[in-house]
Amino acid sequence: KAKNIIYSLGGFTHLFLRPSHWKLLLEQYNDRCPQNDLVHLESALKWLCQAHEKGAGGVSAGYSFFRGWLPPYPETTGYIIPTMLRASNISNEFSERAKKMGDWEIEIQLGNGAVRGGMGFKDYPIVFNTGQVILGWTALYHHYGENRYLTAAKRAADWLIYHQDPDGKWSRHTYLNSPRAYHTRVAWPLLEVYNITNEVRYLESAKNFLNWLLPQQRPNGFFPHMSLNPKELPITHTIAYTLRGLLECARLIDDSTELILKALDKAIDGILKNNPDIVSNGHIAAILNKDWKPTSSYSCLTGNAQLAIIFNRFSRIDRPERQTAVHAIVKRLKQHQNMLSSNKGIYGGLPSSFPIWGDYVPFTILNWSTKFLVDLLLDRIDSSK
């Protein structure tokens, strides 16, 4: 396999001369017995701290075999903030870092209240990114009680409402100018702002989006518009974005909880029924079709961690396979997390895909894949107490 990589990369092979890169290529799947959750958690948090150090205020998007440490990513820095605050019971270092991240997000917030798209300091506004940073600001407001975080969150939320389509979806200031089912993760932060302010416009905006999305769910639980590219099938990363947003909306909207959870149930059952490898060995194909059938040979580790969080948080007594799936996925993710490398860009981080040359952000350790691994391990540790 390594030889095939070399041949396919052609002129880029010189970028793989670092021994730590070669070692990860040749030993992507660690057959050694995974260690306990706390050991893997601490290593992942260490990687995130290193990414923050390299991110010039925000968190570096990740470590690339081609480019080394990448520029800071406003979107994912935003939702890493709640993870860091949650980890603050391990060390105050994490809450201090979260505050620095939130302050950086305020510094680069656009004049219209929106959040920048892309990595670095791009100046175009994006709906999804704006929602993810609101999650960070509202978490900081709850933790520190400082009004500047709420002010920033409200400015961003008001921008979202202004650019929402009359039927509830968002199609402007989106990737490829298309609506997305995973804008459930935009409705969710709007509800977080409503939860703080009791200002009904935020509640109404979130409900309008859900009223647009939920009727489109198919009988097997599949949602349209879950793909990054409307012309392609969805990957588990954006599928899980959609489902996680629904789960959080159900938590925050009392009069719609049952309806939302019923929709979520159907989707989870559809995924597990059509992908038996998840329960048996924790493997999930990166791409699923409209029948929830696997259509790719590689796995999106980012999406795997996200799905395990959802299965774990929405476990039911009459659905024991969900917890079985969680245990299998966690074991597999631990085996993909590098716990041996001397390269700080690799040690403790979770690759985007397996194999690492899979189509989803190949040859990269991502901050968001590692963040979701941390969230998953924190959930498991908390539930065991």
C-alpha positions as a LaTeX table, in Angstrom:
\begin{tabular}{lrrr}
\hline
Residue & $x$ (\AA) & $y$ (\AA) & $z$ (\AA) \\
\hline
Lys1 & 0.00 & 0.00 & 0.00 \\
Ala2 & 2.82 & 2.39 & 0.83 \\
Lys3 & 4.35 & 1.80 & $-2.61$ \\
Asn4 & 1.03 & 2.59 & $-4.27$ \\
Ile5 & 0.90 & 5.87 & $-2.37$ \\
Ile6 & 4.38 & 6.81 & $-3.55$ \\
Tyr7 & 3.56 & 6.06 & $-7.19$ \\
Ser8 & 0.27 & 7.98 & $-7.09$ \\
Leu9 & 1.76 & 11.08 & $-5.46$ \\
Gly10 & 4.45 & 11.50 & $-8.08$ \\
Gly11 & 6.17 & 14.83 & $-7.53$ \\
Phe12 & 4.87 & 15.12 & $-3.97$ \\
Thr13 & 6.88 & 12.19 & $-2.64$ \\
His14 & 9.58 & 14.50 & $-1.27$ \\
Leu15 & 7.04 & 15.74 & 1.25 \\
Phe16 & 7.01 & 12.31 & 2.93 \\
Leu17 & 10.67 & 12.16 & 3.87 \\
Arg18 & 10.03 & 12.74 & 7.57 \\
Pro19 & 10.39 & 9.44 & 9.45 \\
Ser20 & 7.35 & 10.18 & 11.61 \\
His21 & 5.22 & 10.43 & 8.47 \\
Trp22 & 6.43 & 7.12 & 7.14 \\
Lys23 & 5.85 & 5.42 & 10.47 \\
Leu24 & 2.24 & 6.58 & 10.58 \\
Leu25 & 1.68 & 5.49 & 6.99 \\
Leu26 & 2.97 & 2.01 & 7.74 \\
Glu27 & 1.41 & 1.65 & 11.19 \\
Gln28 & $-1.96$ & 3.38 & 10.87 \\
Tyr29 & $-3.82$ & 0.71 & 12.75 \\
Asn30 & $-2.31$ & $-0.09$ & 16.12 \\
Asp31 & $-2.97$ & $-3.74$ & 16.92 \\
Arg32 & $-1.83$ & $-3.26$ & 20.50 \\
Cys33 & $-4.59$ & $-3.33$ & 23.09 \\
Pro34 & $-6.01$ & 0.18 & 23.53 \\
Gln35 & $-5.36$ & 1.84 & 26.86 \\
Asn36 & $-8.05$ & 3.15 & 29.18 \\
Asp37 & $-10.19$ & 6.13 & 28.20 \\
Leu38 & $-8.33$ & 8.60 & 30.43 \\
Val39 & $-4.94$ & 7.87 & 28.83 \\
His40 & $-6.35$ & 8.41 & 25.33 \\
Leu41 & $-8.23$ & 11.50 & 26.50 \\
Glu42 & $-5.13$ & 13.12 & 27.95 \\
Ser43 & $-3.17$ & 12.46 & 24.75 \\
Ala44 & $-5.92$ & 13.96 & 22.58 \\
Leu45 & $-6.16$ & 17.04 & 24.81 \\
Lys46 & $-2.40$ & 17.45 & 24.61 \\
Trp47 & $-2.67$ & 17.43 & 20.81 \\
Leu48 & $-5.43$ & 20.08 & 20.89 \\
Cys49 & $-3.28$ & 22.29 & 23.12 \\
Gln50 & $-0.42$ & 21.93 & 20.65 \\
Ala51 & $-2.79$ & 22.88 & 17.81 \\
His52 & $-3.84$ & 25.95 & 19.80 \\
Glu53 & $-0.21$ & 26.93 & 20.31 \\
Lys54 & 0.28 & 26.76 & 16.54 \\
Gly55 & $-2.94$ & 28.61 & 15.73 \\
Ala56 & $-2.08$ & 32.27 & 16.40 \\
Gly57 & $-5.01$ & 32.72 & 18.78 \\
Gly58 & $-7.35$ & 30.21 & 17.24 \\
Val59 & $-6.79$ & 26.49 & 16.85 \\
Ser60 & $-4.81$ & 25.25 & 13.88 \\
Ala61 & $-7.10$ & 23.32 & 11.54 \\
Gly62 & $-4.72$ & 20.41 & 11.82 \\
Tyr63 & $-1.39$ & 18.90 & 10.93 \\
Ser64 & $-0.89$ & 18.12 & 7.23 \\
Phe65 & 1.81 & 15.87 & 5.81 \\
Phe66 & 2.08 & 18.36 & 2.95 \\
Arg67 & 2.03 & 21.69 & 4.81 \\
Gly68 & 2.75 & 20.97 & 8.45 \\
Trp69 & 0.57 & 22.91 & 10.89 \\
Leu70 & $-2.34$ & 24.59 & 9.08 \\
Pro71 & $-3.74$ & 28.10 & 9.72 \\
Pro72 & $-6.32$ & 28.64 & 12.49 \\
Tyr73 & $-9.89$ & 27.66 & 11.66 \\
Pro74 & $-12.57$ & 29.97 & 13.10 \\
Glu75 & $-15.43$ & 27.47 & 12.65 \\
Thr76 & $-13.91$ & 24.56 & 14.55 \\
Thr77 & $-12.15$ & 26.77 & 17.09 \\
Gly78 & $-15.68$ & 27.88 & 18.00 \\
Tyr79 & $-16.93$ & 24.44 & 18.87 \\
Ile80 & $-13.68$ & 23.36 & 20.47 \\
Ile81 & $-14.34$ & 26.03 & 23.14 \\
Pro82 & $-17.11$ & 24.03 & 24.91 \\
Thr83 & $-14.87$ & 20.95 & 24.84 \\
Met84 & $-12.07$ & 22.86 & 26.54 \\
Leu85 & $-14.44$ & 24.27 & 29.15 \\
Arg86 & $-15.75$ & 20.81 & 29.86 \\
Ala87 & $-12.21$ & 19.55 & 30.35 \\
Ser88 & $-11.46$ & 22.34 & 32.83 \\
Asn89 & $-12.27$ & 20.00 & 35.73 \\
Ile90 & $-9.08$ & 18.18 & 34.71 \\
Ser91 & $-6.98$ & 21.35 & 34.58 \\
Asn92 & $-7.62$ & 25.11 & 34.65 \\
Glu93 & $-5.34$ & 25.32 & 31.63 \\
Phe94 & $-8.23$ & 24.27 & 29.42 \\
Ser95 & $-10.65$ & 26.99 & 30.56 \\
Glu96 & $-7.89$ & 29.57 & 30.11 \\
Arg97 & $-7.32$ & 28.36 & 26.58 \\
Ala98 & $-11.06$ & 28.42 & 25.89 \\
Lys99 & $-11.20$ & 32.07 & 26.92 \\
Lys100 & $-8.29$ & 32.95 & 24.64 \\
Met101 & $-10.05$ & 31.18 & 21.77 \\
Gly102 & $-13.29$ & 33.05 & 22.42 \\
Asp103 & $-11.49$ & 36.39 & 22.62 \\
Trp104 & $-9.75$ & 35.63 & 19.32 \\
Glu105 & $-13.11$ & 34.86 & 17.74 \\
Ile106 & $-14.42$ & 38.24 & 18.89 \\
Glu107 & $-11.34$ & 39.98 & 17.47 \\
Ile108 & $-11.90$ & 38.49 & 14.01 \\
Gln109 & $-15.74$ & 38.63 & 14.01 \\
Leu110 & $-16.93$ & 40.43 & 10.90 \\
Gly111 & $-18.52$ & 43.86 & 11.22 \\
Asn112 & $-21.93$ & 42.46 & 10.29 \\
Gly113 & $-21.75$ & 39.95 & 13.16 \\
Ala114 & $-21.04$ & 36.87 & 11.03 \\
Val115 & $-18.11$ & 34.47 & 11.30 \\
Arg116 & $-15.51$ & 34.06 & 8.60 \\
Gly117 & $-15.44$ & 31.08 & 6.29 \\
Gly118 & $-12.39$ & 28.94 & 5.60 \\
Met119 & $-9.06$ & 28.78 & 7.37 \\
Gly120 & $-7.03$ & 31.79 & 8.39 \\
Phe121 & $-8.58$ & 35.23 & 8.09 \\
Lys122 & $-10.87$ & 35.05 & 5.06 \\
Asp123 & $-13.42$ & 37.85 & 5.07 \\
Tyr124 & $-16.50$ & 36.15 & 3.60 \\
Pro125 & $-19.35$ & 35.19 & 5.98 \\
Ile126 & $-20.66$ & 31.61 & 6.24 \\
Val127 & $-23.87$ & 30.50 & 7.95 \\
Phe128 & $-22.61$ & 27.20 & 9.33 \\
Asn129 & $-19.37$ & 28.63 & 10.70 \\
Thr130 & $-21.30$ & 31.40 & 12.41 \\
Gly131 & $-23.47$ & 28.88 & 14.24 \\
Gln132 & $-20.47$ & 26.90 & 15.46 \\
Val133 & $-18.77$ & 29.93 & 17.00 \\
Ile134 & $-22.01$ & 30.93 & 18.73 \\
Leu135 & $-21.74$ & 27.60 & 20.57 \\
Gly136 & $-18.36$ & 28.69 & 21.88 \\
Trp137 & $-19.48$ & 32.16 & 22.92 \\
Thr138 & $-22.60$ & 30.94 & 24.73 \\
Ala139 & $-20.54$ & 28.32 & 26.57 \\
Leu140 & $-18.10$ & 31.02 & 27.66 \\
Tyr141 & $-20.97$ & 33.22 & 28.81 \\
His142 & $-22.31$ & 30.39 & 30.97 \\
His143 & $-18.84$ & 29.71 & 32.37 \\
Tyr144 & $-17.58$ & 33.25 & 32.98 \\
Gly145 & $-20.75$ & 35.38 & 32.93 \\
Glu146 & $-19.07$ & 38.06 & 30.81 \\
Asn147 & $-21.53$ & 40.01 & 28.67 \\
Arg148 & $-19.13$ & 40.49 & 25.76 \\
Tyr149 & $-19.53$ & 36.83 & 24.87 \\
Leu150 & $-23.30$ & 37.12 & 24.83 \\
Thr151 & $-23.09$ & 40.34 & 22.82 \\
Ala152 & $-20.95$ & 38.61 & 20.20 \\
Ala153 & $-23.31$ & 35.62 & 20.13 \\
Lys154 & $-26.39$ & 37.83 & 19.69 \\
Arg155 & $-24.79$ & 39.82 & 16.87 \\
Ala156 & $-23.99$ & 36.56 & 15.10 \\
Ala157 & $-27.46$ & 35.10 & 15.76 \\
Asp158 & $-29.17$ & 38.23 & 14.45 \\
Trp159 & $-27.11$ & 37.99 & 11.25 \\
Leu160 & $-28.29$ & 34.38 & 10.84 \\
Ile161 & $-31.93$ & 35.37 & 11.25 \\
Tyr162 & $-31.58$ & 38.21 & 8.74 \\
His163 & $-30.22$ & 35.86 & 6.08 \\
Gln164 & $-32.66$ & 33.00 & 6.67 \\
Asp165 & $-34.97$ & 32.14 & 3.76 \\
Pro166 & $-38.73$ & 32.69 & 4.24 \\
Asp167 & $-39.34$ & 28.92 & 4.33 \\
Gly168 & $-36.84$ & 28.42 & 7.16 \\
Lys169 & $-33.77$ & 27.08 & 5.36 \\
Trp170 & $-30.47$ & 28.89 & 4.75 \\
Ser171 & $-29.33$ & 28.97 & 1.14 \\
Arg172 & $-27.36$ & 32.22 & 1.06 \\
His173 & $-23.87$ & 32.50 & 2.49 \\
Thr174 & $-23.57$ & 28.72 & 2.42 \\
Tyr175 & $-21.09$ & 26.42 & 0.70 \\
Leu176 & $-22.08$ & 26.31 & $-3.00$ \\
Asn177 & $-25.14$ & 28.43 & $-2.08$ \\
Ser178 & $-27.19$ & 25.36 & $-1.23$ \\
Pro179 & $-29.38$ & 24.49 & 1.79 \\
Arg180 & $-28.08$ & 21.91 & 4.22 \\
Ala181 & $-29.76$ & 19.43 & 6.55 \\
Tyr182 & $-26.80$ & 19.84 & 8.87 \\
His183 & $-27.89$ & 23.40 & 9.53 \\
Thr184 & $-29.56$ & 21.71 & 12.47 \\
Arg185 & $-26.24$ & 22.76 & 13.99 \\
Val186 & $-27.25$ & 26.36 & 13.23 \\
Ala187 & $-30.72$ & 25.97 & 14.75 \\
Trp188 & $-29.07$ & 24.53 & 17.88 \\
Pro189 & $-26.91$ & 27.60 & 18.68 \\
Leu190 & $-29.88$ & 29.87 & 18.02 \\
Leu191 & $-31.69$ & 27.93 & 20.72 \\
Glu192 & $-28.70$ & 28.36 & 23.04 \\
Val193 & $-29.03$ & 32.13 & 22.61 \\
Tyr194 & $-32.78$ & 31.89 & 23.24 \\
Asn195 & $-32.09$ & 29.83 & 26.37 \\
Ile196 & $-30.05$ & 32.73 & 27.76 \\
Thr197 & $-32.07$ & 35.70 & 26.54 \\
Asn198 & $-35.66$ & 34.42 & 26.24 \\
Glu199 & $-35.89$ & 36.56 & 23.08 \\
Val200 & $-38.45$ & 34.71 & 20.98 \\
Arg201 & $-36.98$ & 35.54 & 17.57 \\
Tyr202 & $-34.19$ & 33.03 & 18.14 \\
Leu203 & $-36.67$ & 30.30 & 19.05 \\
Glu204 & $-38.85$ & 31.06 & 16.03 \\
Ser205 & $-35.87$ & 30.97 & 13.66 \\
Ala206 & $-34.77$ & 27.55 & 14.91 \\
Lys207 & $-38.32$ & 26.18 & 14.70 \\
Asn208 & $-38.73$ & 27.53 & 11.17 \\
Phe209 & $-35.68$ & 25.59 & 10.05 \\
Leu210 & $-36.88$ & 22.37 & 11.67 \\
Asn211 & $-40.31$ & 22.85 & 10.07 \\
Trp212 & $-38.54$ & 23.00 & 6.71 \\
Leu213 & $-36.32$ & 19.95 & 7.34 \\
Leu214 & $-38.34$ & 17.36 & 9.27 \\
Pro215 & $-41.13$ & 16.81 & 6.70 \\
Gln216 & $-38.44$ & 15.89 & 4.15 \\
Gln217 & $-37.23$ & 12.86 & 6.11 \\
Arg218 & $-37.74$ & 9.62 & 4.20 \\
Pro219 & $-39.49$ & 6.59 & 5.75 \\
Asn220 & $-36.13$ & 4.89 & 6.33 \\
Gly221 & $-34.89$ & 7.91 & 8.33 \\
Phe222 & $-32.64$ & 9.41 & 5.64 \\
Phe223 & $-32.58$ & 13.19 & 5.17 \\
Pro224 & $-31.88$ & 14.94 & 1.87 \\
His225 & $-29.36$ & 17.81 & 1.78 \\
Met226 & $-26.83$ & 16.13 & 4.11 \\
Ser227 & $-23.96$ & 16.27 & 1.59 \\
Leu228 & $-21.15$ & 18.79 & 1.46 \\
Asn229 & $-21.67$ & 18.83 & $-2.30$ \\
Pro230 & $-25.33$ & 18.58 & $-3.40$ \\
Lys231 & $-24.27$ & 16.41 & $-6.36$ \\
Glu232 & $-22.61$ & 13.82 & $-4.12$ \\
Leu233 & $-23.66$ & 11.34 & $-1.44$ \\
Pro234 & $-23.18$ & 12.36 & 2.21 \\
Ile235 & $-20.27$ & 11.34 & 4.38 \\
Thr236 & $-20.69$ & 10.25 & 7.98 \\
His237 & $-19.23$ & 13.57 & 9.15 \\
Thr238 & $-22.12$ & 15.62 & 7.76 \\
Ile239 & $-24.68$ & 12.91 & 8.53 \\
Ala240 & $-23.58$ & 13.07 & 12.17 \\
Tyr241 & $-23.65$ & 16.88 & 12.08 \\
Thr242 & $-27.33$ & 16.63 & 11.07 \\
Leu243 & $-28.23$ & 14.11 & 13.75 \\
Arg244 & $-26.31$ & 15.84 & 16.55 \\
Gly245 & $-28.05$ & 19.11 & 15.76 \\
Leu246 & $-31.41$ & 17.35 & 16.02 \\
Leu247 & $-30.46$ & 15.78 & 19.35 \\
Glu248 & $-29.52$ & 19.15 & 20.82 \\
Cys249 & $-32.62$ & 20.85 & 19.42 \\
Ala250 & $-34.75$ & 18.17 & 21.07 \\
Arg251 & $-33.07$ & 19.04 & 24.37 \\
Leu252 & $-33.86$ & 22.73 & 23.99 \\
Ile253 & $-37.38$ & 22.80 & 22.47 \\
Asp254 & $-39.87$ & 21.32 & 24.91 \\
Asp255 & $-42.90$ & 21.27 & 22.63 \\
Ser256 & $-41.06$ & 19.54 & 19.76 \\
Thr257 & $-38.93$ & 17.05 & 21.66 \\
Glu258 & $-40.98$ & 13.95 & 20.89 \\
Leu259 & $-41.24$ & 14.71 & 17.17 \\
Ile260 & $-37.51$ & 15.37 & 16.83 \\
Leu261 & $-36.46$ & 12.30 & 18.81 \\
Lys262 & $-38.75$ & 10.11 & 16.70 \\
Ala263 & $-37.01$ & 11.38 & 13.56 \\
Leu264 & $-33.62$ & 10.77 & 15.16 \\
Asp265 & $-34.61$ & 7.24 & 16.18 \\
Lys266 & $-35.51$ & 6.36 & 12.61 \\
Ala267 & $-32.18$ & 7.64 & 11.29 \\
Ile268 & $-30.06$ & 5.80 & 13.88 \\
Asp269 & $-31.97$ & 2.56 & 13.34 \\
Gly270 & $-31.48$ & 2.92 & 9.59 \\
Ile271 & $-27.74$ & 3.40 & 9.94 \\
Leu272 & $-27.20$ & 0.46 & 12.28 \\
Lys273 & $-29.53$ & $-1.91$ & 10.37 \\
Asn274 & $-27.72$ & $-1.34$ & 7.08 \\
Asn275 & $-24.17$ & $-1.27$ & 8.46 \\
Pro276 & $-23.74$ & $-4.37$ & 10.65 \\
Asp277 & $-19.94$ & $-3.93$ & 10.77 \\
Ile278 & $-20.47$ & $-1.01$ & 13.14 \\
Val279 & $-21.70$ & $-3.32$ & 15.89 \\
Ser280 & $-19.33$ & $-6.19$ & 15.14 \\
Asn281 & $-16.04$ & $-4.32$ & 14.74 \\
Gly282 & $-16.64$ & $-0.55$ & 14.80 \\
His283 & $-16.02$ & $-0.02$ & 11.09 \\
Ile284 & $-18.20$ & 2.48 & 9.23 \\
Ala285 & $-17.87$ & 3.32 & 5.55 \\
Ala286 & $-17.29$ & 7.04 & 4.99 \\
Ile287 & $-20.08$ & 7.42 & 2.42 \\
Leu288 & $-23.66$ & 6.16 & 2.79 \\
Asn289 & $-26.33$ & 6.23 & 0.10 \\
Lys290 & $-30.04$ & 7.04 & 0.42 \\
Asp291 & $-30.69$ & 3.52 & 1.69 \\
Trp292 & $-27.96$ & 3.97 & 4.35 \\
Lys293 & $-25.84$ & 1.43 & 2.45 \\
Pro294 & $-22.02$ & 1.82 & 2.44 \\
Thr295 & $-20.57$ & 3.03 & $-0.85$ \\
Ser296 & $-16.90$ & 3.60 & $-0.05$ \\
Ser297 & $-13.96$ & 1.49 & 1.03 \\
Tyr298 & $-12.41$ & 4.07 & 3.35 \\
Ser299 & $-13.70$ & 5.30 & 6.71 \\
Cys300 & $-14.13$ & 8.89 & 7.92 \\
Leu301 & $-12.80$ & 8.68 & 11.48 \\
Thr302 & $-14.19$ & 12.15 & 12.21 \\
Gly303 & $-17.71$ & 10.97 & 11.44 \\
Asn304 & $-17.19$ & 7.72 & 13.36 \\
Ala305 & $-16.44$ & 9.62 & 16.57 \\
Gln306 & $-19.44$ & 11.89 & 16.03 \\
Leu307 & $-21.81$ & 8.98 & 15.43 \\
Ala308 & $-20.56$ & 7.20 & 18.55 \\
Ile309 & $-21.39$ & 10.31 & 20.59 \\
Ile310 & $-24.94$ & 10.28 & 19.21 \\
Phe311 & $-25.43$ & 6.52 & 19.74 \\
Asn312 & $-24.14$ & 6.89 & 23.29 \\
Arg313 & $-26.27$ & 9.92 & 24.19 \\
Phe314 & $-29.41$ & 8.47 & 22.62 \\
Ser315 & $-29.12$ & 4.92 & 23.90 \\
Arg316 & $-32.33$ & 3.10 & 24.79 \\
Ile317 & $-33.07$ & $-0.04$ & 26.79 \\
Asp318 & $-34.84$ & $-1.53$ & 23.78 \\
Arg319 & $-31.90$ & $-0.67$ & 21.47 \\
Pro320 & $-28.90$ & $-2.39$ & 23.13 \\
Glu321 & $-27.02$ & $-2.49$ & 19.82 \\
Arg322 & $-26.36$ & 1.23 & 20.18 \\
Gln323 & $-24.13$ & 0.78 & 23.21 \\
Thr324 & $-22.48$ & $-2.23$ & 21.57 \\
Ala325 & $-21.72$ & $-0.03$ & 18.58 \\
Val326 & $-20.27$ & 2.68 & 20.83 \\
His327 & $-17.85$ & 0.25 & 22.49 \\
Ala328 & $-16.76$ & $-1.15$ & 19.11 \\
Ile329 & $-16.23$ & 2.31 & 17.59 \\
Val330 & $-14.28$ & 3.57 & 20.60 \\
Lys331 & $-11.96$ & 0.57 & 20.51 \\
Arg332 & $-11.28$ & 1.12 & 16.84 \\
Leu333 & $-10.75$ & 4.88 & 17.18 \\
Lys334 & $-8.23$ & 4.31 & 19.96 \\
Gln335 & $-6.31$ & 1.99 & 17.65 \\
His336 & $-6.16$ & 4.74 & 15.02 \\
Gln337 & $-5.02$ & 7.42 & 17.49 \\
Asn338 & $-1.23$ & 7.59 & 17.43 \\
Met339 & 0.19 & 7.15 & 20.93 \\
Leu340 & 3.83 & 6.60 & 20.01 \\
Ser341 & 5.07 & 9.29 & 17.60 \\
Ser342 & 7.70 & 11.84 & 18.61 \\
Asn343 & 6.12 & 14.28 & 16.14 \\
Lys344 & 3.84 & 16.64 & 18.10 \\
Gly345 & 1.66 & 17.10 & 15.05 \\
Ile346 & 0.84 & 13.40 & 15.09 \\
Tyr347 & 0.99 & 12.21 & 18.71 \\
Gly348 & $-2.44$ & 12.10 & 20.34 \\
Gly349 & $-4.34$ & 13.34 & 17.30 \\
Leu350 & $-6.95$ & 11.46 & 15.29 \\
Pro351 & $-6.46$ & 11.24 & 11.51 \\
Ser352 & $-9.28$ & 12.46 & 9.30 \\
Ser353 & $-9.66$ & 9.16 & 7.46 \\
Phe354 & $-8.59$ & 5.53 & 7.48 \\
Pro355 & $-6.57$ & 4.80 & 5.48 \\
Ile356 & $-5.03$ & 8.20 & 5.99 \\
Trp357 & $-5.11$ & 8.74 & 2.22 \\
Gly358 & $-8.92$ & 8.37 & 2.20 \\
Asp359 & $-10.84$ & 11.05 & 0.32 \\
Tyr360 & $-11.87$ & 13.06 & 3.38 \\
Val361 & $-9.00$ & 15.53 & 4.02 \\
Pro362 & $-6.25$ & 12.98 & 3.24 \\
Phe363 & $-2.91$ & 12.88 & 5.05 \\
Thr364 & $-4.11$ & 15.16 & 7.81 \\
Ile365 & $-4.66$ & 15.04 & 11.58 \\
Leu366 & $-7.66$ & 17.34 & 12.10 \\
Asn367 & $-8.56$ & 19.48 & 15.09 \\
Trp368 & $-12.23$ & 18.56 & 14.72 \\
Ser369 & $-11.67$ & 14.81 & 14.50 \\
Thr370 & $-9.59$ & 15.03 & 17.66 \\
Lys371 & $-12.16$ & 17.30 & 19.34 \\
Phe372 & $-14.93$ & 14.76 & 18.74 \\
Leu373 & $-12.75$ & 11.98 & 20.11 \\
Val374 & $-12.26$ & 14.06 & 23.27 \\
Asp375 & $-16.02$ & 14.64 & 23.56 \\
Leu376 & $-16.70$ & 10.94 & 23.17 \\
Leu377 & $-14.16$ & 9.95 & 25.83 \\
Leu378 & $-15.43$ & 12.62 & 28.23 \\
Asp379 & $-18.94$ & 11.25 & 27.81 \\
Arg380 & $-17.77$ & 7.75 & 28.64 \\
Ile381 & $-15.72$ & 8.85 & 31.63 \\
Asp382 & $-18.58$ & 10.96 & 33.00 \\
Ser383 & $-21.08$ & 8.13 & 32.61 \\
Ser384 & $-18.80$ & 5.72 & 34.48 \\
Lys385 & $-18.64$ & 7.91 & 37.59 \\
\hline
\end{tabular}
